[in-house]
CSV table of N, CA and C in Angstrom, one decimal:
chain,number,residue,atom,x,y,z
A,22,THR,N,0.8,-1.2,0.0
A,22,THR,CA,0.0,0.0,0.0
A,22,THR,C,0.9,1.3,0.0
A,23,GLU,N,0.3,2.4,-0.3
A,23,GLU,CA,1.0,3.7,-0.3
A,23,GLU,C,1.6,4.0,1.1
A,24,THR,N,0.8,3.7,2.1
A,24,THR,CA,1.3,4.0,3.5
A,24,THR,C,2.6,3.2,3.8
A,25,LEU,N,2.7,2.0,3.4
A,25,LEU,CA,3.9,1.2,3.6
A,25,LEU,C,5.0,1.7,2.8
A,26,LYS,N,4.8,2.1,1.6
A,26,LYS,CA,5.8,2.7,0.8
A,26,LYS,C,6.4,4.0,1.4
A,27,ASN,N,5.5,4.8,2.0
A,27,ASN,CA,6.0,6.0,2.6
A,27,ASN,C,6.8,5.8,3.9
A,28,MET,N,6.5,4.6,4.5
A,28,MET,CA,7.2,4.3,5.8
A,28,MET,C,8.5,3.6,5.5
A,29,ALA,N,8.8,3.2,4.3
A,29,ALA,CA,10.0,2.5,4.0
A,29,ALA,C,11.2,3.4,3.9
A,30,HIS,N,11.8,3.7,5.1
A,30,HIS,CA,12.9,4.6,5.2
A,30,HIS,C,14.1,4.2,4.3
A,31,TYR,N,14.3,2.9,4.1
A,31,TYR,CA,15.5,2.5,3.3
A,31,TYR,C,15.4,3.1,1.9
A,32,ARG,N,14.3,3.4,1.4
A,32,ARG,CA,14.2,3.9,0.0
A,32,ARG,C,14.9,5.3,-0.1
A,33,MET,N,14.7,6.1,1.0
A,33,MET,CA,15.4,7.4,1.0
A,33,MET,C,16.9,7.2,1.1
A,34,THR,N,17.3,6.3,1.9
A,34,THR,CA,18.7,6.1,2.1
A,34,THR,C,19.3,5.5,0.8
A,35,THR,N,18.7,4.6,0.2
A,35,THR,CA,19.1,4.0,-1.1
A,35,THR,C,19.2,5.1,-2.1
A,36,HIS,N,18.2,5.9,-2.2
A,36,HIS,CA,18.2,7.0,-3.2
A,36,HIS,C,19.4,8.0,-2.9
A,37,PHE,N,19.6,8.3,-1.7
A,37,PHE,CA,20.7,9.2,-1.3
A,37,PHE,C,22.1,8.6,-1.7
A,38,VAL,N,22.3,7.3,-1.4
A,38,VAL,CA,23.6,6.6,-1.7
A,38,VAL,C,23.8,6.5,-3.2
A,39,LYS,N,22.7,6.2,-3.9
A,39,LYS,CA,22.8,6.2,-5.4
A,39,LYS,C,23.2,7.5,-5.9
A,40,GLY,N,22.6,8.6,-5.4
A,40,GLY,CA,23.0,9.9,-5.8
A,40,GLY,C,24.5,10.2,-5.5
A,41,LEU,N,25.0,9.8,-4.4
A,41,LEU,CA,26.4,10.0,-4.1
A,41,LEU,C,27.3,9.3,-5.1
A,42,LYS,N,26.9,8.0,-5.4
A,42,LYS,CA,27.7,7.3,-6.3
A,42,LYS,C,27.6,7.8,-7.7
A,43,ASP,N,26.4,8.2,-8.1
A,43,ASP,CA,26.2,8.7,-9.5
A,43,ASP,C,27.0,10.1,-9.7
A,44,SER,N,27.2,10.8,-8.6
A,44,SER,CA,27.8,12.1,-8.7
A,44,SER,C,29.3,12.0,-9.1
A,45,ARG,N,29.9,10.8,-8.8
A,45,ARG,CA,31.3,10.5,-9.1
A,45,ARG,C,32.2,11.4,-8.2
A,46,ASN,N,31.7,12.0,-7.2
A,46,ASN,CA,32.5,12.8,-6.3
A,46,ASN,C,33.1,11.9,-5.2
A,47,PHE,N,32.7,10.7,-5.1
A,47,PHE,CA,33.1,9.8,-4.1
A,47,PHE,C,33.6,8.5,-4.8
A,48,THR,N,34.8,8.0,-4.4
A,48,THR,CA,35.2,6.7,-5.0
A,48,THR,C,34.6,5.5,-4.2
A,49,THR,N,34.3,5.7,-2.9
A,49,THR,CA,33.8,4.7,-2.1
A,49,THR,C,32.7,5.3,-1.2
A,50,VAL,N,31.6,4.6,-1.1
A,50,VAL,CA,30.6,5.0,-0.1
A,50,VAL,C,30.3,3.7,0.8
A,51,GLN,N,30.5,3.9,2.1
A,51,GLN,CA,30.2,2.9,3.0
A,51,GLN,C,29.2,3.4,4.0
A,52,LEU,N,28.3,2.4,4.5
A,52,LEU,CA,27.2,2.8,5.4
A,52,LEU,C,27.4,2.1,6.7
A,53,THR,N,26.9,2.8,7.7
A,53,THR,CA,26.9,2.2,9.1
A,53,THR,C,25.7,2.7,9.8
A,54,GLY,N,25.4,2.0,10.9
A,54,GLY,CA,24.3,2.4,11.7
A,54,GLY,C,24.1,1.5,12.9
A,55,HIS,N,23.3,1.9,13.9
A,55,HIS,CA,23.0,1.2,15.0
A,55,HIS,C,21.5,0.9,15.1
A,56,SER,N,21.1,-0.3,15.4
A,56,SER,CA,19.7,-0.6,15.6
A,56,SER,C,19.0,-0.5,14.3
A,57,LEU,N,17.9,0.2,14.2
A,57,LEU,CA,17.1,0.4,13.0
A,57,LEU,C,18.0,1.0,11.9
A,58,GLY,N,18.8,2.0,12.3
A,58,GLY,CA,19.7,2.6,11.3
A,58,GLY,C,20.6,1.6,10.7
A,59,GLY,N,21.1,0.6,11.4
A,59,GLY,CA,22.0,-0.4,10.9
A,59,GLY,C,21.2,-1.3,9.9
A,60,GLY,N,19.9,-1.6,10.3
A,60,GLY,CA,19.1,-2.4,9.4
A,60,GLY,C,18.9,-1.7,8.1
A,61,ILE,N,18.6,-0.4,8.2
A,61,ILE,CA,18.4,0.4,6.9
A,61,ILE,C,19.7,0.4,6.1
A,62,ALA,N,20.8,0.6,6.8
A,62,ALA,CA,22.1,0.6,6.1
A,62,ALA,C,22.4,-0.7,5.4
A,63,MET,N,22.0,-1.8,6.1
A,63,MET,CA,22.3,-3.1,5.4
A,63,MET,C,21.4,-3.3,4.1
A,64,ILE,N,20.2,-2.8,4.2
A,64,ILE,CA,19.3,-2.9,3.0
A,64,ILE,C,19.8,-2.0,1.9
A,65,SER,N,20.1,-0.8,2.3
A,65,SER,CA,20.5,0.2,1.2
A,65,SER,C,21.9,-0.2,0.7
A,66,GLY,N,22.8,-0.7,1.6
A,66,GLY,CA,24.1,-1.1,1.1
A,66,GLY,C,24.0,-2.2,0.1
A,67,SER,N,23.1,-3.2,0.4
A,67,SER,CA,22.9,-4.3,-0.5
A,67,SER,C,22.4,-3.8,-1.9
A,68,GLN,N,21.4,-2.9,-1.8
A,68,GLN,CA,20.8,-2.4,-3.0
A,68,GLN,C,21.7,-1.5,-3.9
A,69,THR,N,22.8,-0.9,-3.2
A,69,THR,CA,23.7,0.0,-4.0
A,69,THR,C,25.1,-0.6,-4.1
A,70,ASN,N,25.3,-1.9,-3.7
A,70,ASN,CA,26.6,-2.5,-3.8
A,70,ASN,C,27.6,-1.7,-3.0
A,71,SER,N,27.2,-1.4,-1.7
A,71,SER,CA,28.1,-0.6,-0.8
A,71,SER,C,28.3,-1.4,0.5
A,72,SER,N,29.5,-1.4,1.0
A,72,SER,CA,29.8,-2.1,2.2
A,72,SER,C,29.1,-1.5,3.4
A,73,THR,N,28.7,-2.3,4.3
A,73,THR,CA,27.9,-1.8,5.5
A,73,THR,C,28.4,-2.5,6.8
A,74,ILE,N,28.5,-1.7,7.8
A,74,ILE,CA,28.8,-2.2,9.2
A,74,ILE,C,27.6,-1.7,10.0
A,75,ALA,N,27.0,-2.7,10.6
A,75,ALA,CA,25.8,-2.5,11.5
A,75,ALA,C,26.1,-2.9,12.9
A,76,VAL,N,25.5,-2.3,13.9
A,76,VAL,CA,25.7,-2.6,15.3
A,76,VAL,C,24.3,-2.9,15.9
A,77,SER,N,24.1,-4.0,16.4
A,77,SER,CA,22.9,-4.4,17.1
A,77,SER,C,21.7,-4.2,16.2
A,78,SER,N,21.8,-4.6,15.0
A,78,SER,CA,20.7,-4.3,14.0
A,78,SER,C,19.9,-5.5,13.7
A,79,PRO,N,18.6,-5.3,13.4
A,79,PRO,CA,17.8,-6.4,12.9
A,79,PRO,C,18.4,-6.9,11.6
A,80,ASN,N,18.3,-8.1,11.3
A,80,ASN,CA,18.9,-8.7,10.1
A,80,ASN,C,17.9,-8.7,9.0
A,81,ALA,N,18.3,-9.2,7.8
A,81,ALA,CA,17.4,-9.1,6.7
A,81,ALA,C,17.4,-10.3,5.8
A,82,MET,N,17.9,-11.4,6.2
A,82,MET,CA,18.0,-12.6,5.4
A,82,MET,C,16.7,-13.1,5.0
A,83,ILE,N,15.7,-13.3,5.9
A,83,ILE,CA,14.4,-13.8,5.5
A,83,ILE,C,13.6,-12.8,4.8
A,84,SER,N,13.7,-11.5,5.2
A,84,SER,CA,12.8,-10.4,4.6
A,84,SER,C,13.4,-9.8,3.3
A,85,ARG,N,14.5,-10.3,2.9
A,85,ARG,CA,15.3,-9.6,1.8
A,85,ARG,C,14.4,-9.5,0.5
A,86,LYS,N,13.5,-10.4,0.3
A,86,LYS,CA,12.7,-10.4,-1.0
A,86,LYS,C,11.6,-9.4,-0.9
A,87,SER,N,11.3,-8.9,0.3
A,87,SER,CA,10.2,-8.0,0.5
A,87,SER,C,10.5,-6.5,0.1
A,88,PHE,N,11.8,-6.3,0.0
A,88,PHE,CA,12.3,-4.9,-0.3
A,88,PHE,C,12.2,-4.6,-1.8
A,89,ASN,N,12.1,-3.3,-2.1
A,89,ASN,CA,12.0,-2.9,-3.5
A,89,ASN,C,13.2,-2.0,-3.9
A,90,PRO,N,14.2,-2.4,-4.7
A,90,PRO,CA,14.2,-3.8,-5.3
A,90,PRO,C,14.7,-4.8,-4.2
A,91,PRO,N,14.3,-6.1,-4.5
A,91,PRO,CA,14.7,-7.1,-3.6
A,91,PRO,C,16.2,-7.3,-3.5
A,92,ILE,N,16.7,-7.8,-2.4
A,92,ILE,CA,18.1,-8.0,-2.3
A,92,ILE,C,18.4,-9.5,-2.2
A,93,THR,N,19.6,-9.9,-2.6
A,93,THR,CA,19.9,-11.3,-2.6
A,93,THR,C,20.7,-11.8,-1.4
A,94,GLU,N,20.7,-13.1,-1.2
A,94,GLU,CA,21.6,-13.6,-0.2
A,94,GLU,C,23.0,-13.2,-0.4
A,95,GLU,N,23.5,-13.3,-1.7
A,95,GLU,CA,24.9,-13.0,-2.0
A,95,GLU,C,25.2,-11.5,-1.6
A,96,GLN,N,24.3,-10.6,-1.9
A,96,GLN,CA,24.5,-9.2,-1.5
A,96,GLN,C,24.6,-9.0,0.0
A,97,LEU,N,23.7,-9.6,0.7
A,97,LEU,CA,23.8,-9.5,2.2
A,97,LEU,C,25.1,-10.2,2.7
A,98,ASN,N,25.4,-11.4,2.2
A,98,ASN,CA,26.5,-12.2,2.7
A,98,ASN,C,27.9,-11.5,2.4
A,99,SER,N,27.9,-10.7,1.3
A,99,SER,CA,29.2,-10.1,0.9
A,99,SER,C,29.4,-8.7,1.3
A,100,LEU,N,28.3,-8.0,1.5
A,100,LEU,CA,28.3,-6.5,1.7
A,100,LEU,C,28.0,-6.0,3.1
A,101,SER,N,27.4,-6.9,4.0
A,101,SER,CA,27.0,-6.4,5.3
A,101,SER,C,27.6,-7.2,6.4
A,102,PHE,N,28.0,-6.5,7.5
A,102,PHE,CA,28.6,-7.0,8.7
A,102,PHE,C,27.8,-6.5,9.9
A,103,ASN,N,27.4,-7.4,10.8
A,103,ASN,CA,26.6,-6.9,11.9
A,103,ASN,C,27.3,-7.4,13.2
A,104,LEU,N,27.5,-6.4,14.1
A,104,LEU,CA,28.1,-6.7,15.4
A,104,LEU,C,27.0,-6.9,16.4
A,105,ILE,N,26.9,-8.1,17.0
A,105,ILE,CA,25.8,-8.5,17.8
A,105,ILE,C,26.2,-8.9,19.2
A,106,PRO,N,25.8,-8.0,20.2
A,106,PRO,CA,26.0,-8.4,21.6
A,106,PRO,C,25.2,-9.6,22.0
A,107,ASN,N,25.7,-10.5,22.8
A,107,ASN,CA,24.9,-11.6,23.3
A,107,ASN,C,23.8,-11.0,24.2
A,108,GLY,N,22.6,-11.6,24.0
A,108,GLY,CA,21.5,-11.1,24.8
A,108,GLY,C,20.7,-9.9,24.2
A,109,ASP,N,21.2,-9.4,23.1
A,109,ASP,CA,20.5,-8.3,22.5
A,109,ASP,C,19.4,-8.8,21.7
A,110,ILE,N,18.1,-8.4,22.0
A,110,ILE,CA,17.0,-9.0,21.3
A,110,ILE,C,16.7,-8.5,19.9
A,111,ILE,N,17.2,-7.3,19.6
A,111,ILE,CA,16.9,-6.7,18.3
A,111,ILE,C,17.5,-7.5,17.1
A,112,PRO,N,18.7,-7.9,17.2
A,112,PRO,CA,19.3,-8.7,16.1
A,112,PRO,C,18.7,-10.1,15.9
A,113,MET,N,17.9,-10.5,16.9
A,113,MET,CA,17.2,-11.8,16.8
A,113,MET,C,16.1,-11.7,15.8
A,114,MET,N,15.7,-10.5,15.3
A,114,MET,CA,14.7,-10.4,14.3
A,114,MET,C,15.3,-10.7,13.0
A,115,ASP,N,14.8,-11.7,12.3
A,115,ASP,CA,15.3,-12.2,11.0
A,115,ASP,C,16.6,-13.0,11.2
A,116,ASP,N,17.0,-13.7,10.2
A,116,ASP,CA,18.3,-14.5,10.2
A,116,ASP,C,19.5,-13.6,9.8
A,117,VAL,N,20.6,-14.0,10.4
A,117,VAL,CA,21.9,-13.2,10.1
A,117,VAL,C,22.4,-13.7,8.8
A,118,ALA,N,23.2,-12.7,8.2
A,118,ALA,CA,23.9,-13.0,6.9
A,118,ALA,C,25.3,-13.7,7.4
A,119,ASP,N,26.1,-14.0,6.5
A,119,ASP,CA,27.4,-14.7,6.8
A,119,ASP,C,28.3,-13.9,7.6
A,120,LEU,N,28.4,-12.6,7.5
A,120,LEU,CA,29.4,-11.8,8.2
A,120,LEU,C,28.8,-11.1,9.4
A,121,PHE,N,29.0,-11.7,10.5
A,121,PHE,CA,28.6,-11.1,11.8
A,121,PHE,C,29.6,-11.5,12.9
A,122,GLN,N,29.6,-10.8,14.0
A,122,GLN,CA,30.4,-11.1,15.1
A,122,GLN,C,29.6,-11.0,16.4
A,123,ARG,N,29.5,-12.0,17.2
A,123,ARG,CA,28.9,-11.9,18.5
A,123,ARG,C,29.9,-11.5,19.5
A,124,ILE,N,29.5,-10.6,20.4
A,124,ILE,CA,30.4,-10.2,21.4
A,124,ILE,C,29.7,-10.3,22.8
A,125,GLN,N,30.5,-10.3,23.8
A,125,GLN,CA,29.9,-10.4,25.2
A,125,GLN,C,29.2,-9.1,25.5
A,126,CYS,N,28.2,-9.2,26.4
A,126,CYS,CA,27.5,-8.1,27.0
A,126,CYS,C,27.5,-8.1,28.5
A,127,ARG,N,28.0,-7.1,29.1
A,127,ARG,CA,28.0,-7.0,30.6
A,127,ARG,C,26.8,-6.4,31.2
A,128,GLY,N,25.7,-6.2,30.4
A,128,GLY,CA,24.5,-5.6,30.9
A,128,GLY,C,23.8,-6.5,31.8
A,129,PRO,N,22.9,-5.9,32.7
A,129,PRO,CA,22.2,-6.7,33.6
A,129,PRO,C,21.3,-7.7,32.9
A,130,VAL,N,21.2,-8.9,33.4
A,130,VAL,CA,20.5,-10.0,32.8
A,130,VAL,C,19.0,-9.7,32.8
A,131,ASN,N,18.5,-9.0,33.8
A,131,ASN,CA,17.1,-8.8,34.0
A,131,ASN,C,16.6,-7.6,33.1
A,132,ASN,N,17.5,-7.0,32.3
A,132,ASN,CA,17.1,-5.9,31.4
A,132,ASN,C,17.4,-6.3,30.0
A,133,PRO,N,16.3,-6.7,29.2
A,133,PRO,CA,16.5,-7.2,27.9
A,133,PRO,C,17.1,-6.1,26.9
A,134,PHE,N,17.0,-4.9,27.2
A,134,PHE,CA,17.5,-3.8,26.3
A,134,PHE,C,18.9,-3.3,26.7
A,135,ALA,N,19.4,-3.7,27.8
A,135,ALA,CA,20.7,-3.3,28.3
A,135,ALA,C,21.8,-3.6,27.2
A,136,CYS,N,21.7,-4.7,26.6
A,136,CYS,CA,22.7,-5.1,25.6
A,136,CYS,C,22.5,-4.5,24.3
A,137,HIS,N,21.5,-3.7,24.1
A,137,HIS,CA,21.2,-3.0,22.9
A,137,HIS,C,21.8,-1.6,22.9
A,138,SER,N,22.4,-1.2,24.0
A,138,SER,CA,23.0,0.1,24.1
A,138,SER,C,24.2,0.2,23.2
A,139,GLY,N,24.3,1.3,22.4
A,139,GLY,CA,25.4,1.5,21.5
A,139,GLY,C,26.7,1.8,22.4
A,140,VAL,N,26.5,2.5,23.5
A,140,VAL,CA,27.7,2.8,24.3
A,140,VAL,C,28.2,1.5,25.0
A,141,GLN,N,27.3,0.7,25.4
A,141,GLN,CA,27.7,-0.6,26.0
A,141,GLN,C,28.5,-1.4,25.0
A,142,THR,N,28.1,-1.4,23.8
A,142,THR,CA,28.8,-2.2,22.7
A,142,THR,C,30.1,-1.6,22.4
A,143,ILE,N,30.2,-0.3,22.3
A,143,ILE,CA,31.5,0.4,22.1
A,143,ILE,C,32.5,0.1,23.2
A,144,CYS,N,32.0,0.2,24.4
A,144,CYS,CA,32.8,-0.1,25.6
A,144,CYS,C,33.3,-1.5,25.6
A,145,GLU,N,32.5,-2.5,25.2
A,145,GLU,CA,32.9,-3.9,25.1
A,145,GLU,C,34.0,-4.0,24.0
A,146,VAL,N,33.9,-3.4,22.9
A,146,VAL,CA,34.9,-3.5,21.9
A,146,VAL,C,36.2,-2.8,22.4
A,147,ILE,N,36.1,-1.7,23.0
A,147,ILE,CA,37.3,-1.0,23.5
A,147,ILE,C,38.0,-1.9,24.6
A,148,TYR,N,37.2,-2.5,25.4
A,148,TYR,CA,37.7,-3.3,26.5
A,148,TYR,C,38.4,-4.5,25.9
A,149,ARG,N,37.9,-5.1,24.9
A,149,ARG,CA,38.4,-6.4,24.4
A,149,ARG,C,39.6,-6.1,23.4
A,150,CYS,N,39.5,-5.0,22.6
A,150,CYS,CA,40.4,-4.7,21.6
A,150,CYS,C,41.4,-3.7,21.9
A,151,GLY,N,41.2,-2.9,22.9
A,151,GLY,CA,42.1,-1.7,23.2
A,151,GLY,C,41.7,-0.5,22.5
A,152,THR,N,42.3,0.6,22.8
A,152,THR,CA,42.0,1.9,22.2
A,152,THR,C,43.1,2.4,21.3
A,153,GLY,N,44.2,1.6,21.1
A,153,GLY,CA,45.3,2.2,20.4
A,153,GLY,C,45.9,3.3,21.2
A,154,ASN,N,46.1,4.5,20.7
A,154,ASN,CA,46.6,5.6,21.4
A,154,ASN,C,45.5,6.6,21.8
A,155,ARG,N,44.2,6.2,21.6
A,155,ARG,CA,43.1,7.0,21.9
A,155,ARG,C,42.7,6.8,23.4
A,156,PRO,N,42.1,7.8,24.0
A,156,PRO,CA,41.7,7.6,25.4
A,156,PRO,C,40.4,6.7,25.4
A,157,ALA,N,40.2,6.0,26.5
A,157,ALA,CA,39.0,5.2,26.7
A,157,ALA,C,37.9,6.2,27.0
A,158,LEU,N,36.7,5.7,26.7
A,158,LEU,CA,35.5,6.5,27.0
A,158,LEU,C,35.2,6.5,28.5
A,159,CYS,N,35.0,7.7,29.0
A,159,CYS,CA,34.7,7.9,30.4
A,159,CYS,C,33.5,7.1,30.8
A,160,GLU,N,32.5,7.1,30.0
A,160,GLU,CA,31.2,6.5,30.3
A,160,GLU,C,31.3,4.9,30.5
A,161,CYS,N,32.4,4.3,30.0
A,161,CYS,CA,32.5,2.9,30.2
A,161,CYS,C,32.5,2.4,31.6
A,162,VAL,N,33.0,3.2,32.5
A,162,VAL,CA,33.0,2.7,33.9
A,162,VAL,C,31.5,2.6,34.5
A,163,LYS,N,30.6,3.4,33.9
A,163,LYS,CA,29.2,3.4,34.3
A,163,LYS,C,28.5,2.1,33.8
A,164,HIS,N,29.2,1.4,32.9
A,164,HIS,CA,28.6,0.2,32.3
A,164,HIS,C,29.3,-1.0,32.8
A,165,GLY,N,30.0,-0.9,33.9
A,165,GLY,CA,30.7,-2.0,34.6
A,165,GLY,C,32.0,-2.4,34.1
A,166,PHE,N,32.7,-1.6,33.3
A,166,PHE,CA,34.0,-1.8,32.8
A,166,PHE,C,35.0,-1.2,33.8
A,167,PRO,N,36.2,-1.9,33.9
A,167,PRO,CA,37.2,-1.3,34.8
A,167,PRO,C,37.8,0.0,34.2
A,168,LYS,N,38.2,0.9,35.1
A,168,LYS,CA,38.8,2.1,34.6
A,168,LYS,C,40.2,1.8,34.1
A,169,PRO,N,40.7,2.5,33.1
A,169,PRO,CA,42.0,2.3,32.6
A,169,PRO,C,43.1,2.7,33.7
A,170,LEU,N,44.2,2.0,33.7
A,170,LEU,CA,45.2,2.2,34.7
A,170,LEU,C,46.2,3.2,34.2
A,171,LYS,N,46.5,3.2,32.9
A,171,LYS,CA,47.5,4.1,32.3
A,171,LYS,C,47.0,5.5,32.3
A,172,LYS,N,48.0,6.4,32.6
A,172,LYS,CA,47.6,7.9,32.5
A,172,LYS,C,47.4,8.3,31.1
A,173,ASN,N,46.6,9.3,30.9
A,173,ASN,CA,46.4,9.9,29.6
A,173,ASN,C,47.7,10.5,29.1
A,174,GLU,N,47.8,10.7,27.8
A,174,GLU,CA,49.0,11.3,27.2
A,174,GLU,C,49.3,12.6,27.8
A,175,ASP,N,48.3,13.4,28.2
A,175,ASP,CA,48.6,14.7,28.8
A,175,ASP,C,48.9,14.7,30.3
A,176,GLY,N,49.1,13.4,30.8
A,176,GLY,CA,49.6,13.3,32.2
A,176,GLY,C,48.4,13.2,33.2
A,177,ARG,N,47.2,13.4,32.8
A,177,ARG,CA,46.1,13.3,33.7
A,177,ARG,C,45.7,11.9,34.0
A,178,SER,N,45.3,11.6,35.2
A,178,SER,CA,44.8,10.2,35.5
A,178,SER,C,43.4,10.1,34.9
A,179,PHE,N,42.9,8.9,35.0
A,179,PHE,CA,41.5,8.6,34.5
A,179,PHE,C,40.5,9.5,35.3
A,180,GLU,N,40.7,9.5,36.6
A,180,GLU,CA,39.8,10.3,37.5
A,180,GLU,C,39.8,11.7,37.1
A,181,GLU,N,41.0,12.3,36.8
A,181,GLU,CA,41.1,13.7,36.4
A,181,GLU,C,40.4,14.0,35.1
A,182,ALA,N,40.7,13.1,34.1
A,182,ALA,CA,40.2,13.3,32.8
A,182,ALA,C,38.7,13.1,32.7
A,183,CYS,N,38.1,12.3,33.6
A,183,CYS,CA,36.7,11.9,33.5
A,183,CYS,C,35.9,12.4,34.7
A,184,ALA,N,36.4,13.4,35.4
A,184,ALA,CA,35.7,14.0,36.5
A,184,ALA,C,34.3,14.4,36.2
A,185,HIS,N,34.1,14.9,35.0
A,185,HIS,CA,32.7,15.4,34.6
A,185,HIS,C,31.7,14.2,34.5
A,186,VAL,N,32.2,13.0,34.3
A,186,VAL,CA,31.3,11.9,34.1
A,186,VAL,C,31.2,11.1,35.4
A,187,LEU,N,32.2,11.1,36.2
A,187,LEU,CA,32.3,10.3,37.4
A,187,LEU,C,31.6,11.0,38.6
A,188,LYS,N,31.1,12.2,38.5
A,188,LYS,CA,30.4,12.9,39.6
A,188,LYS,C,29.3,12.1,40.2
């Protein structure tokens, strides 16, 4: 119906990405998003042959034929990657494509949406993979992650650098 067509946000994103690619001002267009935004990115990425990284997003393997234009298994399997925290209920919608990574979630077990938090997921990635030379997010301690022991490059301790968050 017309109402469903108007609610299909992926159509606007697909149109936008096609416009970027057709302009020839960009050699590469990559999409990313969290939750619904990641699901839209996976659909539009598949429709425009663009790589996509999604975080905690609903998947599209079963529903792929319902989109206009439809997307193929091959497109989803080769162009989309979904980072899925254990216990996150949103990515349980639909089946996953080939490229996904499950990660631990330290959220409370009695809160089904705790593992859907973008900050929680970023903190888990930082905790497991490190930050390189970048500072850790101050907010991560509020999500149950240990504070970094190393001083910041400017000589401040974690407590000094994150005083505004730790209040």
